[in-house]
mmCIF file of C-alpha atoms and ligand atoms in Angstrom:
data_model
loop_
_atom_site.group_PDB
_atom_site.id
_atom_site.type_symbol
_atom_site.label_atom_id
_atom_site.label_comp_id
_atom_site.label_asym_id
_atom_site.label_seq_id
_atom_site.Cartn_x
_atom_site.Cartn_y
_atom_site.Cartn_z
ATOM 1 C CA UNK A 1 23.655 -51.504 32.181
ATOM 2 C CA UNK A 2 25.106 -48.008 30.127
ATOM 3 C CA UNK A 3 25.782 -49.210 26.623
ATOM 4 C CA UNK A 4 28.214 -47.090 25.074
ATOM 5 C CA UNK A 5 29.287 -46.167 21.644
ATOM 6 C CA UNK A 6 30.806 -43.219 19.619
ATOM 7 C CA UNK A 7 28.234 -40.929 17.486
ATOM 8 C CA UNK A 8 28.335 -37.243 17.330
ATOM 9 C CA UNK A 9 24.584 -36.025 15.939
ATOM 10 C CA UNK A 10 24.212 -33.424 13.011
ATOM 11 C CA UNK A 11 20.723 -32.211 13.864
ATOM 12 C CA UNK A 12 19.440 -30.100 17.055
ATOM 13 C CA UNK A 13 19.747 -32.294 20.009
ATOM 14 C CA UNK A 14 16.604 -31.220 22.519
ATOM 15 C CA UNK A 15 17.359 -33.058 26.134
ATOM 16 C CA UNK A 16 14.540 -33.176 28.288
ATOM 17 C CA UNK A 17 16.488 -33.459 32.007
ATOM 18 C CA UNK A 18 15.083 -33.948 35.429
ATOM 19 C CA UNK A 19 16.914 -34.189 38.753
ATOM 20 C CA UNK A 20 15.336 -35.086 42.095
ATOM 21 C CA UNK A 21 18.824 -36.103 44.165
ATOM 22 C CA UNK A 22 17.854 -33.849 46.844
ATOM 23 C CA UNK A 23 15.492 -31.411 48.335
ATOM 24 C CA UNK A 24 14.608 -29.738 44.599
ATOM 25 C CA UNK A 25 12.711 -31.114 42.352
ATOM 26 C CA UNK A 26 13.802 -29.973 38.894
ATOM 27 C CA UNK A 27 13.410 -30.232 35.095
ATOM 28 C CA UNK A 28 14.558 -28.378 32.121
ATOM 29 C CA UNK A 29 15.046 -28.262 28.437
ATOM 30 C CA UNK A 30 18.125 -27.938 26.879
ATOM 31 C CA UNK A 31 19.394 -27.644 23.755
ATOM 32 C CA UNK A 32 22.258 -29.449 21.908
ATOM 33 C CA UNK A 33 23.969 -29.338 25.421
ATOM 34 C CA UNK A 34 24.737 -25.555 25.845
ATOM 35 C CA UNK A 35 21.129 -23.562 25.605
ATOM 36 C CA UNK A 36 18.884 -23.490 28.431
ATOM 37 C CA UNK A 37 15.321 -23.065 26.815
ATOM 38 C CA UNK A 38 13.665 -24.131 30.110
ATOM 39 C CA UNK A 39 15.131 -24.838 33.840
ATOM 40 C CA UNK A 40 11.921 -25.237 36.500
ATOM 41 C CA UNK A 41 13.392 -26.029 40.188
ATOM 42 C CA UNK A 42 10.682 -26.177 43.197
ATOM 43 C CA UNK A 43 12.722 -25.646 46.106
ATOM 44 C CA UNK A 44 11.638 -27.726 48.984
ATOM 45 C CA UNK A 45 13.540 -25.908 51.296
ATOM 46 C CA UNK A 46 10.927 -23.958 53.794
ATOM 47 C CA UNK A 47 9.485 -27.467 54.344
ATOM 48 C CA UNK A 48 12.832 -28.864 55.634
ATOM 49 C CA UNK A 49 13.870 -25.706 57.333
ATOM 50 C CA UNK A 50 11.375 -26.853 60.060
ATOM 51 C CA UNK A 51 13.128 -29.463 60.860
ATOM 52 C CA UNK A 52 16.799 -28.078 60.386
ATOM 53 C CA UNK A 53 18.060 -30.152 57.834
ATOM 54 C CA UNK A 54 16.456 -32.503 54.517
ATOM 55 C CA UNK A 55 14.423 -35.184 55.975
ATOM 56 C CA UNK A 56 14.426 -37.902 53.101
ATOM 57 C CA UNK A 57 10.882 -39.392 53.618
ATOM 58 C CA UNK A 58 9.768 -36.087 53.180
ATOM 59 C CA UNK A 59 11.542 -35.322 50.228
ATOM 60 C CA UNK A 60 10.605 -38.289 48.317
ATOM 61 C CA UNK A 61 6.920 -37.915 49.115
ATOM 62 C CA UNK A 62 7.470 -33.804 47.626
ATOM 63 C CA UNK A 63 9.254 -35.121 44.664
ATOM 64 C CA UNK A 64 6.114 -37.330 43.618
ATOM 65 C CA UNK A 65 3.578 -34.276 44.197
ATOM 66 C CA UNK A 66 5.469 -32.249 42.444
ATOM 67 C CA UNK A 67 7.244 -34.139 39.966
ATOM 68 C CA UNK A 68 4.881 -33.742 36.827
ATOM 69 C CA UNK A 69 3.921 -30.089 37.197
ATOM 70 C CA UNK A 70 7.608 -29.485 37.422
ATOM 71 C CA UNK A 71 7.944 -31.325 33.868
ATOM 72 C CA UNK A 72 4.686 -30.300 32.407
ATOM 73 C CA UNK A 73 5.994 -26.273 33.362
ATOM 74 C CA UNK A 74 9.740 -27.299 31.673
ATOM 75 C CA UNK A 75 8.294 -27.986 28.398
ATOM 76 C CA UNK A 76 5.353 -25.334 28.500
ATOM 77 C CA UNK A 77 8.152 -22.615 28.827
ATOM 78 C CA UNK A 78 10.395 -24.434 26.407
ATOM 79 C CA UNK A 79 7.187 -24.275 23.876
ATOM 80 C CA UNK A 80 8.490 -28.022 23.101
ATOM 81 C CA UNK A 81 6.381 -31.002 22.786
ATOM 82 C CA UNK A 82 7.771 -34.663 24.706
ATOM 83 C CA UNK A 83 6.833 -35.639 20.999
ATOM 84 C CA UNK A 84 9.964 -33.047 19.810
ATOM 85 C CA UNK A 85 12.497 -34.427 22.921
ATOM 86 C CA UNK A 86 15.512 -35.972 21.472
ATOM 87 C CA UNK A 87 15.818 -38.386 24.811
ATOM 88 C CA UNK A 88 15.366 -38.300 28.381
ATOM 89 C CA UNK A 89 18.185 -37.337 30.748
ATOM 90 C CA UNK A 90 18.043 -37.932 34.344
ATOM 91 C CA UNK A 91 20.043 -37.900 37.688
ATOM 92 C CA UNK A 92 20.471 -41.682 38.802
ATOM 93 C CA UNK A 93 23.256 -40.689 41.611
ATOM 94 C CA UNK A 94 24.548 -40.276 44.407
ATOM 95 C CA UNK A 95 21.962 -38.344 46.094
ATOM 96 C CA UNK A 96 18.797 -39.880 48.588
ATOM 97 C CA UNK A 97 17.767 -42.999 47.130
ATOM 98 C CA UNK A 98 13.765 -42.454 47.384
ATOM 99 C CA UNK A 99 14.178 -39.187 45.911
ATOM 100 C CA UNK A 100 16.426 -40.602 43.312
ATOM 101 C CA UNK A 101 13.793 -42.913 42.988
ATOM 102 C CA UNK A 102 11.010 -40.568 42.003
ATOM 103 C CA UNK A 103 13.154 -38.736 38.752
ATOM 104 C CA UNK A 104 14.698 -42.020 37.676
ATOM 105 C CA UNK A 105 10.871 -43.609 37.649
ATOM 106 C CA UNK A 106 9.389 -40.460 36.052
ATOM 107 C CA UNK A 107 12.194 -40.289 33.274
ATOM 108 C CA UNK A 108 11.691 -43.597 32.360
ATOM 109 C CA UNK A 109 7.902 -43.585 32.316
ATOM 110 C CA UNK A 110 8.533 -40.683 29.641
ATOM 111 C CA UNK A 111 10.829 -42.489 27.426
ATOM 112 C CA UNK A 112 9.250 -45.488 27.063
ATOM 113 C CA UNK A 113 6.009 -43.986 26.795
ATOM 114 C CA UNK A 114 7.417 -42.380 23.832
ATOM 115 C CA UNK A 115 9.881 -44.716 23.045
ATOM 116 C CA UNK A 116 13.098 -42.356 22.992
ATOM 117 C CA UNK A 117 16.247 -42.993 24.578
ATOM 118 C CA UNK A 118 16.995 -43.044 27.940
ATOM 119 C CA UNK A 119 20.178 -41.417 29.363
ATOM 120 C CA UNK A 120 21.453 -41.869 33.565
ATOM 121 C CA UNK A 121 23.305 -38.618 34.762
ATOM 122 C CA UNK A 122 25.808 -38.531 37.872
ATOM 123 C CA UNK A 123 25.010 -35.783 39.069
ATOM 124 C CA UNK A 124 28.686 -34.373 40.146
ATOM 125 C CA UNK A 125 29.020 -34.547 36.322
ATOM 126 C CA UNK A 126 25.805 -32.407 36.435
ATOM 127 C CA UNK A 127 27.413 -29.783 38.477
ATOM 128 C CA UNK A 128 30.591 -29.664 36.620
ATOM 129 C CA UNK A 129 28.599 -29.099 33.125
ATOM 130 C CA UNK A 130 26.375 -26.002 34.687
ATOM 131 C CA UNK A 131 29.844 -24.215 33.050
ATOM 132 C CA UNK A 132 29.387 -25.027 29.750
ATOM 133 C CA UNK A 133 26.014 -23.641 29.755
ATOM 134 C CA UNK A 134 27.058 -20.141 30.116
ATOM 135 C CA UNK A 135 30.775 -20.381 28.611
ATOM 136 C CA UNK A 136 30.251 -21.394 25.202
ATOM 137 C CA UNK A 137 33.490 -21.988 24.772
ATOM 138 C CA UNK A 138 34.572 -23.864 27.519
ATOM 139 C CA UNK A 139 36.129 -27.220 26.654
ATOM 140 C CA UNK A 140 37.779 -29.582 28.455
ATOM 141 C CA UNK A 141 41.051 -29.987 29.621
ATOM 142 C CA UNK A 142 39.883 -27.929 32.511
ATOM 143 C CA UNK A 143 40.876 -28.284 36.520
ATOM 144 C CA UNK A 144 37.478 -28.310 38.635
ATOM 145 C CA UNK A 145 36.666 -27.500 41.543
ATOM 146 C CA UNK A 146 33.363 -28.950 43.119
ATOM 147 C CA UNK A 147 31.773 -27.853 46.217
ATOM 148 C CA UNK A 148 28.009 -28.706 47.434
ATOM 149 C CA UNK A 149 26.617 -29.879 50.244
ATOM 150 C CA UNK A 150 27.671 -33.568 49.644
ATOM 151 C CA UNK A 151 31.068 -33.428 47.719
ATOM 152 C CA UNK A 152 34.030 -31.621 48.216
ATOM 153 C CA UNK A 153 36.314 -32.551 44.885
ATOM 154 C CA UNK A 154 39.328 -31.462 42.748
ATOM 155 C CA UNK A 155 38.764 -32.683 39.765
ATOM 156 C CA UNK A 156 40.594 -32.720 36.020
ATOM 157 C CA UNK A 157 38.148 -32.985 33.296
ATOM 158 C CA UNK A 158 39.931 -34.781 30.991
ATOM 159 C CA UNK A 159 37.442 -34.816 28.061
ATOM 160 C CA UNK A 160 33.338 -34.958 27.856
ATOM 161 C CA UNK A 161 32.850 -37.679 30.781
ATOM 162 C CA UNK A 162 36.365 -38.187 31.356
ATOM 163 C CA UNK A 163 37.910 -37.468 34.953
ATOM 164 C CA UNK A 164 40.508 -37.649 36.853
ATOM 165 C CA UNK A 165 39.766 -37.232 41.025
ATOM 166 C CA UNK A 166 43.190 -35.244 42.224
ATOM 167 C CA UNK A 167 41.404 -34.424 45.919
ATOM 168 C CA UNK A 168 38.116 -35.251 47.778
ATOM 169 C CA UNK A 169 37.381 -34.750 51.226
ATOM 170 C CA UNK A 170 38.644 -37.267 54.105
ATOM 171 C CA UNK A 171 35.199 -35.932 56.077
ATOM 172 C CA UNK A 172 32.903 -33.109 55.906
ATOM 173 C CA UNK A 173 31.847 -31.794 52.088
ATOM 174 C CA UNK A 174 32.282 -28.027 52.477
ATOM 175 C CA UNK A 175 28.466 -27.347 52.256
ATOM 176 C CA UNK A 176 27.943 -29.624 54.969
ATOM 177 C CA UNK A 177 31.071 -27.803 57.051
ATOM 178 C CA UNK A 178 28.844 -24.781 56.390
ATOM 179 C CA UNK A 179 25.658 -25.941 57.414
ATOM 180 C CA UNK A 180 26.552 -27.692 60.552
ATOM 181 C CA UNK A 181 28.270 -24.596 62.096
ATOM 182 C CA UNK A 182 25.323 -22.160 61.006
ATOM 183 C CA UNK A 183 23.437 -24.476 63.140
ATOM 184 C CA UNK A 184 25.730 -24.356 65.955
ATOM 185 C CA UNK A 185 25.736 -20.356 65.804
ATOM 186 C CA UNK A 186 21.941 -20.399 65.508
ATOM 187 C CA UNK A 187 21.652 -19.173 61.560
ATOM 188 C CA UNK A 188 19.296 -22.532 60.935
ATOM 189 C CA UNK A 189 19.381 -24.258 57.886
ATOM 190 C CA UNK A 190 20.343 -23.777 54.891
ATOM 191 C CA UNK A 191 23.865 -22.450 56.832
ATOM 192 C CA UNK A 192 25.501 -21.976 53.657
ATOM 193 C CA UNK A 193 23.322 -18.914 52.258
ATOM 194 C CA UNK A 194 23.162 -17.119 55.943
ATOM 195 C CA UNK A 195 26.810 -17.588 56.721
ATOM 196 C CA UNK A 196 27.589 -15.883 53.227
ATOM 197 C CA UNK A 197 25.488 -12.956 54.227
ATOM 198 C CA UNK A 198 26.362 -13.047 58.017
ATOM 199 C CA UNK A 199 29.572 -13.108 57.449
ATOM 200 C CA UNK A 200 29.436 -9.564 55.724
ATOM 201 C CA UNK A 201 29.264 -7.946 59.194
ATOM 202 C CA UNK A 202 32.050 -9.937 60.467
ATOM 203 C CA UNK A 203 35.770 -9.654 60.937
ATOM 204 C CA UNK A 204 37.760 -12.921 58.842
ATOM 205 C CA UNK A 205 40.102 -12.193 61.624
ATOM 206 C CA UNK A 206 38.832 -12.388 64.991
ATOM 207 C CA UNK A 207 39.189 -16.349 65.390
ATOM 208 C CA UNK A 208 42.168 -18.300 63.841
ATOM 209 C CA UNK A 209 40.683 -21.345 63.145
ATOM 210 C CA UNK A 210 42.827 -24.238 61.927
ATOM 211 C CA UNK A 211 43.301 -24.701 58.296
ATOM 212 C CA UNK A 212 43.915 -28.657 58.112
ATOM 213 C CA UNK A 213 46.303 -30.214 56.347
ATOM 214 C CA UNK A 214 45.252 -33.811 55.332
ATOM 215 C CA UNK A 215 48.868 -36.287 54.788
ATOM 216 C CA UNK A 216 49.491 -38.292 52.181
ATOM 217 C CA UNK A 217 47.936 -36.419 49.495
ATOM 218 C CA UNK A 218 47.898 -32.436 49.564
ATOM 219 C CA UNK A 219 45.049 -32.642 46.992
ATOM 220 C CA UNK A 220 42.280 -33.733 49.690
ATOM 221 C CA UNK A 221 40.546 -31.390 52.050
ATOM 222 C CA UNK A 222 39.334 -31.830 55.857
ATOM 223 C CA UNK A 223 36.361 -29.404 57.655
ATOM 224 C CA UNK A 224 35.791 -31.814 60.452
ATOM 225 C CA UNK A 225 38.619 -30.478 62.678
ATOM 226 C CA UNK A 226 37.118 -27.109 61.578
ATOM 227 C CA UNK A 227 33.914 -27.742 62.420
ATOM 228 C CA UNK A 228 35.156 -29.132 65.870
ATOM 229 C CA UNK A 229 37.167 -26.142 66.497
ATOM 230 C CA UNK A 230 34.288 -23.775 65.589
ATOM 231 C CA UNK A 231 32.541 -25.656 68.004
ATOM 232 C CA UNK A 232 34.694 -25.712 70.823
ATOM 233 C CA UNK A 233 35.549 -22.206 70.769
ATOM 234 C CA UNK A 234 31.524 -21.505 71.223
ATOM 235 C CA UNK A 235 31.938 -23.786 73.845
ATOM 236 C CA UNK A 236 34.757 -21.983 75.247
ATOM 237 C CA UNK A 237 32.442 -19.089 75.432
ATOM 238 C CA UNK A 238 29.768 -20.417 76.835
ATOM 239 C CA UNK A 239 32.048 -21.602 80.309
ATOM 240 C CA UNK A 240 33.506 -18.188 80.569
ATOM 241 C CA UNK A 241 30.658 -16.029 80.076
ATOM 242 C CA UNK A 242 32.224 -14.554 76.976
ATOM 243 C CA UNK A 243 29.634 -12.840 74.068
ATOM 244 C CA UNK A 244 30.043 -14.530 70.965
ATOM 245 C CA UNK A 245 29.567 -12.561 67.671
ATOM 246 C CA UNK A 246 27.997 -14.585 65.339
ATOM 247 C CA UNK A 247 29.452 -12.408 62.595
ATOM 248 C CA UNK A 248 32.670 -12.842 63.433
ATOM 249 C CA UNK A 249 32.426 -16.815 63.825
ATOM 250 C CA UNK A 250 30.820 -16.256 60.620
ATOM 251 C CA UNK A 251 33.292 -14.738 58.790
ATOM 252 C CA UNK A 252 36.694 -16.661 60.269
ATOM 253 C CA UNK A 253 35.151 -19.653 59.874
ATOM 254 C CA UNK A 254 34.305 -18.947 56.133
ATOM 255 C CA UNK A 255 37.308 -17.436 55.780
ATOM 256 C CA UNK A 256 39.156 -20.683 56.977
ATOM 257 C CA UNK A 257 37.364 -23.009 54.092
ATOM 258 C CA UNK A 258 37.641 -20.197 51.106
ATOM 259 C CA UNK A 259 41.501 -19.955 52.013
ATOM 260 C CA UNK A 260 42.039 -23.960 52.065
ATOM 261 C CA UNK A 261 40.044 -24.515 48.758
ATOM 262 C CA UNK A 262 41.970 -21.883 47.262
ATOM 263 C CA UNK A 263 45.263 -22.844 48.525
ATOM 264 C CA UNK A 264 44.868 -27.093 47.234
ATOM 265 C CA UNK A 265 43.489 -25.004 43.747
ATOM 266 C CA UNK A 266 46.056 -22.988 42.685
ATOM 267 C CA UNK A 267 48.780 -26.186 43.871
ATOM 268 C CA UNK A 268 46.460 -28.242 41.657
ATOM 269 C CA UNK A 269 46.828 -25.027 39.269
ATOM 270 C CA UNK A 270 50.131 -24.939 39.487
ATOM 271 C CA UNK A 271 51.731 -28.376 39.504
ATOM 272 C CA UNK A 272 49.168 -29.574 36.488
ATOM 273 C CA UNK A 273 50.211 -26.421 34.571
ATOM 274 C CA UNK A 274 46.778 -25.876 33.678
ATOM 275 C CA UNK A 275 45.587 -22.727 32.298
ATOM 276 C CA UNK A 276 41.729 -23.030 32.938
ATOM 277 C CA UNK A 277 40.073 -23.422 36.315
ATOM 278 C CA UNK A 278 35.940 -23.753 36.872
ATOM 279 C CA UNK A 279 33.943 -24.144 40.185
ATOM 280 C CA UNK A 280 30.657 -26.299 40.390
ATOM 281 C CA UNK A 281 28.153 -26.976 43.444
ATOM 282 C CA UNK A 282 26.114 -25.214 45.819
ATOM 283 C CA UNK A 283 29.009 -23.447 47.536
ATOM 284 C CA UNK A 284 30.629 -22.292 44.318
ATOM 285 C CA UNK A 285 27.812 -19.666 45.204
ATOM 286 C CA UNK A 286 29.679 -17.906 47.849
ATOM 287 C CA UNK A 287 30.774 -14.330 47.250
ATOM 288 C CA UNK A 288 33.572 -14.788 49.555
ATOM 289 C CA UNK A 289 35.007 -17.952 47.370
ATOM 290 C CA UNK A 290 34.347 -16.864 43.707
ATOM 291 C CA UNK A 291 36.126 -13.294 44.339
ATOM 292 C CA UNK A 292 39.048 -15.225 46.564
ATOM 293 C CA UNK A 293 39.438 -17.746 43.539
ATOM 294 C CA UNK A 294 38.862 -14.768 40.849
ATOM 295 C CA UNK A 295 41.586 -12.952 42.268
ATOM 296 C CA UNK A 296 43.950 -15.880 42.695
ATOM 297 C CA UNK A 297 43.277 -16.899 38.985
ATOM 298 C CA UNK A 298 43.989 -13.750 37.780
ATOM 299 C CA UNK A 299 47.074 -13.161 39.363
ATOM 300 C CA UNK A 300 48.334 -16.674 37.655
ATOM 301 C CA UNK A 301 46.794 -15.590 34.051
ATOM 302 C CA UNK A 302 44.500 -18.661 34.584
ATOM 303 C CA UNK A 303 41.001 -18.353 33.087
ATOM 304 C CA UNK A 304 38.207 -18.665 35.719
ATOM 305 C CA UNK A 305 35.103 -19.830 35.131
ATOM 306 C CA UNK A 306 31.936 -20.222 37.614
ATOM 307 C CA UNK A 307 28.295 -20.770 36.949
ATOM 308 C CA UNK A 308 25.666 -18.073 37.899
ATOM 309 C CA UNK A 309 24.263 -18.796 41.663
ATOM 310 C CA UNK A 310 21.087 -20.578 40.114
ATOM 311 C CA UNK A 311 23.271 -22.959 38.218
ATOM 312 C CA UNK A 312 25.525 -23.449 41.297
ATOM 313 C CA UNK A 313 22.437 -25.014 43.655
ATOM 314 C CA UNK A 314 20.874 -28.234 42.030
ATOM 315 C CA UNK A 315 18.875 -27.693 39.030
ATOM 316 C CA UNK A 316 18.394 -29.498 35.914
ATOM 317 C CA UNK A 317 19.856 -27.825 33.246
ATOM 318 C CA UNK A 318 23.142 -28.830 34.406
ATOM 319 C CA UNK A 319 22.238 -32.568 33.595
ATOM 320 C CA UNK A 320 20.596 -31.861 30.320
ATOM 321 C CA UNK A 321 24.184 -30.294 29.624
ATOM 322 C CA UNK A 322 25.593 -33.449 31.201
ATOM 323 C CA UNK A 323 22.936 -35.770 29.653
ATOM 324 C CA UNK A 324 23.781 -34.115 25.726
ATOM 325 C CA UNK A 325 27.708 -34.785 25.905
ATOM 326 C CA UNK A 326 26.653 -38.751 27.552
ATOM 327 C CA UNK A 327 24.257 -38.814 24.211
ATOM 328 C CA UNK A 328 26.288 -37.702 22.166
ATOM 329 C CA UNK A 329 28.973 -40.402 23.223
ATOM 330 C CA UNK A 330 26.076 -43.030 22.700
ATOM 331 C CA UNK A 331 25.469 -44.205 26.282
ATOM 332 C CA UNK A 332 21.954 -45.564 26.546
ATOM 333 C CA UNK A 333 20.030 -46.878 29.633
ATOM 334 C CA UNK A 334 17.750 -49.923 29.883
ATOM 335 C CA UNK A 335 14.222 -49.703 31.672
ATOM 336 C CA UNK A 336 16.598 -51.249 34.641
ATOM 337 C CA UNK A 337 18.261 -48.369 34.946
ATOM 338 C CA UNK A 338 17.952 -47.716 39.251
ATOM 339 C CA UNK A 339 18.777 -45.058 41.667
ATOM 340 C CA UNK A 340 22.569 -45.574 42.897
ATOM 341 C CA UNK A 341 23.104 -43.361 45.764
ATOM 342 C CA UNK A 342 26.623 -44.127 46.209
ATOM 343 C CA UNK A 343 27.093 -43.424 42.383
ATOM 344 C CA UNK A 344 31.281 -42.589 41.829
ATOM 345 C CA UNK A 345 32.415 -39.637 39.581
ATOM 346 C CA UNK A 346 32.703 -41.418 35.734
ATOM 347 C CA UNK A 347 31.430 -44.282 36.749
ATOM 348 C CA UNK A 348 28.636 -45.740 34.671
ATOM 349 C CA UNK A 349 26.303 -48.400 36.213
HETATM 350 O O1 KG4 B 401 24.951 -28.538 45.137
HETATM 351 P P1 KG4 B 401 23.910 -28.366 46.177
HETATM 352 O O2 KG4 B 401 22.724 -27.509 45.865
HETATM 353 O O3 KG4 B 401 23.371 -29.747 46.664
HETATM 354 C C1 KG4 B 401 24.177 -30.873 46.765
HETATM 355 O O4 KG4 B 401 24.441 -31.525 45.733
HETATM 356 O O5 KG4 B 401 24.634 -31.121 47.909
HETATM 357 O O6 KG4 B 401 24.668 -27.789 47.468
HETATM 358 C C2 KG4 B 401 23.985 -27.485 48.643
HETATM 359 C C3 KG4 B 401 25.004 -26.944 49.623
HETATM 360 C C4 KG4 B 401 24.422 -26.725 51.012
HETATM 361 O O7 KG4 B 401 25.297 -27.297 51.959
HETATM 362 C C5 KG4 B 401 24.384 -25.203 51.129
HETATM 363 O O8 KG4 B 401 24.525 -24.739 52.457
HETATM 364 C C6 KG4 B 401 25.566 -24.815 50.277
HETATM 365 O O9 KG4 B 401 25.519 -25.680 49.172
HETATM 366 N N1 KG4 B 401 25.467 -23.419 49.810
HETATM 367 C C7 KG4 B 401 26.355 -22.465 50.137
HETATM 368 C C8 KG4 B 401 25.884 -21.259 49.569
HETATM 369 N N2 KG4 B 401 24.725 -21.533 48.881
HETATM 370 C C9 KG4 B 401 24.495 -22.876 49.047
HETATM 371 N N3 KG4 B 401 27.483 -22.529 50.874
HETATM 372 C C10 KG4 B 401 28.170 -21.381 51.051
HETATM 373 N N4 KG4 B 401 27.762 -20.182 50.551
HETATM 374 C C11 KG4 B 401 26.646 -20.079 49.803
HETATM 375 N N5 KG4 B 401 26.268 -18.890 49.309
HETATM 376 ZN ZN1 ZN B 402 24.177 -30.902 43.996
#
């Protein structure tokens, strides 16, 4: 169980993070929450592209090879010693629970091995505190967007592990959205990547594809009826003989998820009266979304803020940022700290 008490640090606070959720298996150093002195990822994504998608055995049994060269590298290019790490941060959830397994079981090998404290990271927070890495002076209250390829959220940020869910999605996350139709249109996985690029040859007009509206609460977001209509229309083609341009499925279909995300943003925006607006997750790399919600920010006087593209995707710099504000608040983990893979946002297990 997190114990939890108020103590802001006066010395350098040096977070040693690692986060294994998914398909990358990452550490990094980072320094009193904001300075990145190392961020390793090893992507295991050629391996799963075989079979179309993350396979979880398979991940989990990656994590473990590469677990401890990925950590030994961190703190190599850091030039820090585990003797010099402040604590240990690491990514307990949600994500695949054997490949949660493998950080959560490394992290805590190293801090009680060394006897330094061990902090649990969710790792939405993760992806929300990529911004503060390159944004020094980013501070919360700030509306957030998150996007990846698991979560679909509009969140406040209230304060330093404080939030307040305004949408999530009733169905698909957006990344998912993405990588099911680059599938169907033959781009292979990951779809999110190719349809970005793809999509450059394509007309955002050709195919009005439905933007759903979800009832009671104009906050949450829907791709499933997208995805269904994507597929259908290929379908559609298919009976009647008709060519299908994959650019052009591309680009309306991307242009159909950048337009509702930026539509429940600026509402969000704009009924919160909130002047500061950041995007987090593996689709907050999309060209096509970060200049649609640029724009739409600027036009509103709203300051945007969005990570570079290798702080979008999972890494682990984003949950030493995460893990140094939880530290600094005083939450501690026991040696029972487990993987949760159905971990809520500011919830603390
Ligand atoms: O945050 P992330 O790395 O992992 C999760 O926590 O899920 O997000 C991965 C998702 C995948 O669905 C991937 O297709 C999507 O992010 N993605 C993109 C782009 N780059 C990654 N989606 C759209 N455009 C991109 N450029
Ligand atoms: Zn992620």
């Amino acid at each position: 169980m997190a114990q939890e008490s108020a103590k802001w640090p006066q010395e350098d606070v040096l977070i040693l993070a690692i986060e294994t959720s998914c398909d990358e298996t990452a550490a990094a150093v980072v320094k009193n929450g904001r300075e990145v002195l190392s961020n390793i990822i090893y992507s295991q994504i050629d391996l799963h592209t075989l079979y179309g998608g993350v396979v979880p055995e398979i991940a989990s049994r990656k994590h473990i090879e590469k677990i401890n060269q990925v950590i030994e590298k961190a703190l190599t290019d850091a030039k820090v010693t585990l003797e010099q790490i402040t604590a240990v941060a690491v990514t307990y959830g949600p994500g695949l629970v054997g490949a949660l397994l493998v950080g959560v079981s490394a992290a805590k090998a190293i801090a009680f091995a060394l006897d330094k404290p061990l902090v649990g990271v969710h790792h939405i927070e993760g992806h929300i505190c990529a911004n503060y890495i390159e944004n020094k002076e980013l501070e919360p209250p700030f509306l957030c967007l998150v996007v990846s390829g698991g979560h679909s959220h509009l969140v406040m940020v209230l304060d330093y592990g404080r939030y307040e869910i305004l949408g999530r999605t009733r169905d698909d996350a957006a990344g998912e959205a993405f990588d099911k139709v680059a599938r169907a249109i033959g781009l292979g996985y990951p779809g999110g990547p190719k349809i970005d690029s793809v999509s450059g040859q394509g007309d955002p007009e050709a195919i009005a594809f439905p933007r759903a509206k979800v009832g009671d609460n104009v906050y949450d977001f829907s791709f499933s009826g997208l995805k269904s209509a994507v597929l259908n229309y290929l379908n559609g083609c298919r009976m009647k003989g008709i060519p299908v341009s994959q650019a052009d499925v591309a680009a309306s279909f991307q242009k159909a998820v950048v337009d509702v995300l930026t539509e429940h943003s600026m509402h969000a925006l704009e009924e919160r009266g909130v002047r500061k607006f950041a995007i987090a997750g593996g689709v907050a790399s999309n060209g096509h979304l970060r200049r649609a919600l640029e724009e739409a920010c600027r036009k509103r006087n709203v300051a945007f803020y969005r990570p570079s593209p290798i702080l979008c995707t999972d890494n682990a710099a984003m949950i030493g940022a995460a893990g140094y504000y939880e530290y600094c608040k005083g939450v501690r983990h026991g040696w029972d700290l487990n993987a949760v893979p159905g971990l809520k946002l500011g919830e603390r297990i």
